[in-house]
Amino acid sequence: MTSKEILSAHSLRNTNSRSDVLEVFLQKNSALSQPELEKEMHECDRVTIYRTLATFLDKGILHKVLDDAGAMKYALCSHIHCSKHYHSHDHVHFKCNLCAKTICLENLHIPPIKMPNTFLVQEVNLLIQGVCDTCGAAKTELIA
Ligand SMILES: [Zn+2]
Ligand SMILES: [Zn+2]
Ligand SMILES: [Zn+2]
C-alpha cells in the first residue's frame, strides 16, 4: 500500500506531513520512536509530527510498541485488523540487540494469559529480544 492509499482508506486528507510520516514508516518497515522519525523527515516540525502520530493512532494506522529503552515507538497497523477506535494487536514485537530495530511479528500471536478474576486487562504487550533474521544471516556468513 502507498501512503496515499492508506490515507484515503482512513478518509484522511493527504497533507505533506502525513504522507511524509507514512513514507518513513513504509520505507523502514520497523517500529520508530518520535526522535527517530524526526531524523528521517525532511522538514521537522515536532508539533506537527506529534499531532500526526496522534491522528494515526486514533485512526488505526499506527499502533504503540513498547520498547526496552523506555521510548514509545510506533509501527504500522495491518489494515485488515485495525480501524478507527479499534486496534487489534495480539502480535509479538521483536527487538534486535544488534541492529536495534523493533519489528512487528504479525503472524506470531501472544498466547492467552489467565489473569486472576479481580484484574481487568486493558492492554497486552510482549517484547522479545534477540538477534533478527537479517543480522543472524549476516553473522552466519561471517563465520562461513
Ligand atoms: Zn492497530
Ligand atoms: Zn538485527
Ligand atoms: Zn506491531
Short mmCIF file of C-alpha atoms and ligand atoms in Angstrom, two decimals:
data_model
loop_
_atom_site.label_atom_id
_atom_site.label_comp_id
_atom_site.label_asym_id
_atom_site.label_seq_id
_atom_site.Cartn_x
_atom_site.Cartn_y
_atom_site.Cartn_z
CA MET A 1 0.00 0.00 0.00
CA THR A 2 1.14 3.54 -0.71
CA SER A 3 0.83 6.43 1.73
CA LYS A 4 -1.89 7.90 -0.50
CA GLU A 5 -3.92 4.69 -0.39
CA ILE A 6 -3.57 4.38 3.38
CA LEU A 7 -4.73 7.97 3.92
CA SER A 8 -7.74 7.64 1.66
CA ALA A 9 -8.68 4.25 3.15
CA HIS A 10 -8.96 6.04 6.52
CA SER A 11 -10.64 9.09 4.99
CA LEU A 12 -7.80 11.40 5.93
CA ARG A 13 -6.82 14.39 3.87
CA ASN A 14 -3.48 13.97 2.14
CA THR A 15 -1.11 16.56 3.64
CA ASN A 16 2.66 16.72 3.20
CA SER A 17 3.40 15.90 6.81
CA ARG A 18 1.00 12.95 6.84
CA SER A 19 2.38 11.40 3.69
CA ASP A 20 5.98 12.12 4.78
CA VAL A 21 5.45 10.33 8.11
CA LEU A 22 3.83 7.37 6.35
CA GLU A 23 6.60 7.19 3.76
CA VAL A 24 9.19 6.84 6.52
CA PHE A 25 7.25 4.00 8.14
CA LEU A 26 6.71 2.24 4.82
CA GLN A 27 10.38 2.55 3.94
CA LYS A 28 11.80 1.48 7.31
CA ASN A 29 9.39 -1.35 7.86
CA SER A 30 10.16 -1.30 11.58
CA ALA A 31 8.91 0.48 14.70
CA LEU A 32 10.14 4.04 15.19
CA SER A 33 10.21 6.45 18.11
CA GLN A 34 9.36 10.09 17.55
CA PRO A 35 13.04 11.21 17.69
CA GLU A 36 13.97 8.52 15.16
CA LEU A 37 11.14 9.65 12.93
CA GLU A 38 12.22 13.31 13.19
CA LYS A 39 15.69 12.37 11.98
CA GLU A 40 14.22 10.83 8.83
CA MET A 41 11.92 13.72 7.96
CA HIS A 42 12.98 16.46 5.58
CA GLU A 43 11.07 19.08 7.42
CA CYS A 44 11.00 18.52 11.12
CA ASP A 45 8.24 20.32 12.93
CA ARG A 46 7.86 18.48 16.21
CA VAL A 47 4.36 19.66 16.97
CA THR A 48 3.10 18.62 13.55
CA ILE A 49 4.78 15.22 13.83
CA TYR A 50 3.32 14.76 17.30
CA ARG A 51 -0.18 15.63 16.04
CA THR A 52 0.21 13.40 13.00
CA LEU A 53 1.21 10.45 15.21
CA ALA A 54 -1.79 11.09 17.47
CA THR A 55 -4.14 11.15 14.45
CA PHE A 56 -2.66 7.94 13.06
CA LEU A 57 -3.01 6.19 16.44
CA ASP A 58 -6.63 7.28 16.65
CA LYS A 59 -7.44 6.17 13.11
CA GLY A 60 -5.86 2.76 13.40
CA ILE A 61 -2.95 3.42 11.06
CA LEU A 62 -0.25 3.13 13.71
CA HIS A 63 -0.04 1.28 17.00
CA LYS A 64 2.18 1.77 20.00
CA VAL A 65 5.12 -0.54 20.56
CA LEU A 66 6.72 -0.80 23.96
CA ASP A 67 10.48 -0.72 23.78
CA ASP A 68 13.08 -1.66 26.37
CA ALA A 69 14.78 1.73 26.04
CA GLY A 70 11.69 3.28 27.59
CA ALA A 71 10.91 5.28 24.46
CA MET A 72 7.47 4.77 22.98
CA LYS A 73 7.73 3.51 19.44
CA TYR A 74 5.12 3.34 16.72
CA ALA A 75 4.56 0.79 13.98
CA LEU A 76 2.18 0.49 11.06
CA CYS A 77 -1.03 -1.42 11.72
CA SER A 78 -2.10 -4.13 9.38
CA HIS A 79 -5.04 -2.51 7.60
CA ILE A 80 -7.17 -5.63 7.85
CA HIS A 81 -7.32 -5.66 11.63
CA CYS A 82 -7.36 -2.04 12.69
CA SER A 83 -9.79 0.78 12.21
CA LYS A 84 -10.86 3.91 13.98
CA HIS A 85 -11.09 3.28 17.73
CA TYR A 86 -10.39 -0.36 17.31
CA HIS A 87 -6.89 -1.74 17.46
CA SER A 88 -6.42 -5.44 17.45
CA HIS A 89 -2.88 -6.28 18.39
CA ASP A 90 -2.09 -9.57 19.93
CA HIS A 91 1.13 -9.99 18.00
CA VAL A 92 4.65 -10.23 19.33
CA HIS A 93 7.23 -7.46 18.90
CA PHE A 94 10.84 -8.35 18.40
CA LYS A 95 13.78 -6.13 19.27
CA CYS A 96 17.12 -6.97 17.72
CA ASN A 97 20.04 -6.39 20.05
CA LEU A 98 22.46 -5.94 17.13
CA CYS A 99 20.70 -3.50 14.79
CA ALA A 100 18.35 -2.14 17.50
CA LYS A 101 15.36 -2.48 15.17
CA THR A 102 11.98 -3.32 16.67
CA ILE A 103 9.66 -5.14 14.29
CA CYS A 104 6.10 -6.48 14.31
CA LEU A 105 5.72 -10.22 14.03
CA GLU A 106 2.12 -10.06 12.82
CA ASN A 107 1.75 -13.81 12.50
CA LEU A 108 3.05 -14.60 15.96
CA HIS A 109 0.26 -14.26 18.49
CA ILE A 110 0.68 -13.69 22.19
CA PRO A 111 -0.69 -16.81 23.93
CA PRO A 112 -3.71 -16.17 26.17
CA ILE A 113 -2.70 -15.40 29.73
CA LYS A 114 -5.05 -16.36 32.56
CA MET A 115 -5.40 -13.44 34.93
CA PRO A 116 -6.94 -13.51 38.41
CA ASN A 117 -10.64 -12.56 38.16
CA THR A 118 -10.18 -9.33 40.04
CA PHE A 119 -7.83 -7.92 37.41
CA LEU A 120 -9.04 -6.14 34.33
CA VAL A 121 -6.67 -6.38 31.35
CA GLN A 122 -6.66 -3.41 29.02
CA GLU A 123 -3.53 -3.93 27.04
CA VAL A 124 -1.07 -6.77 26.50
CA ASN A 125 2.46 -6.24 25.23
CA LEU A 126 5.12 -8.79 24.54
CA LEU A 127 8.61 -7.74 23.52
CA ILE A 128 11.07 -10.48 22.67
CA GLN A 129 14.73 -9.53 22.37
CA GLY A 130 17.45 -11.28 20.44
CA VAL A 131 19.05 -11.32 17.00
CA CYS A 132 16.82 -10.67 13.98
CA ASP A 133 16.90 -12.73 10.77
CA THR A 134 18.86 -10.12 8.83
CA CYS A 135 21.59 -9.84 11.48
CA GLY A 136 21.57 -13.59 12.09
CA ALA A 137 22.09 -14.28 8.37
CA ALA A 138 24.95 -11.76 8.22
CA LYS A 139 26.60 -13.45 11.18
CA THR A 140 26.45 -16.93 9.69
CA GLU A 141 28.05 -15.57 6.53
CA LEU A 142 30.88 -14.15 8.59
CA ILE A 143 31.51 -17.45 10.29
CA ALA A 144 31.35 -19.39 6.99
ZN ZN B 1 -3.67 -1.06 15.19
ZN ZN B 2 19.05 -7.07 13.54
ZN ZN B 3 3.13 -4.39 15.99
#
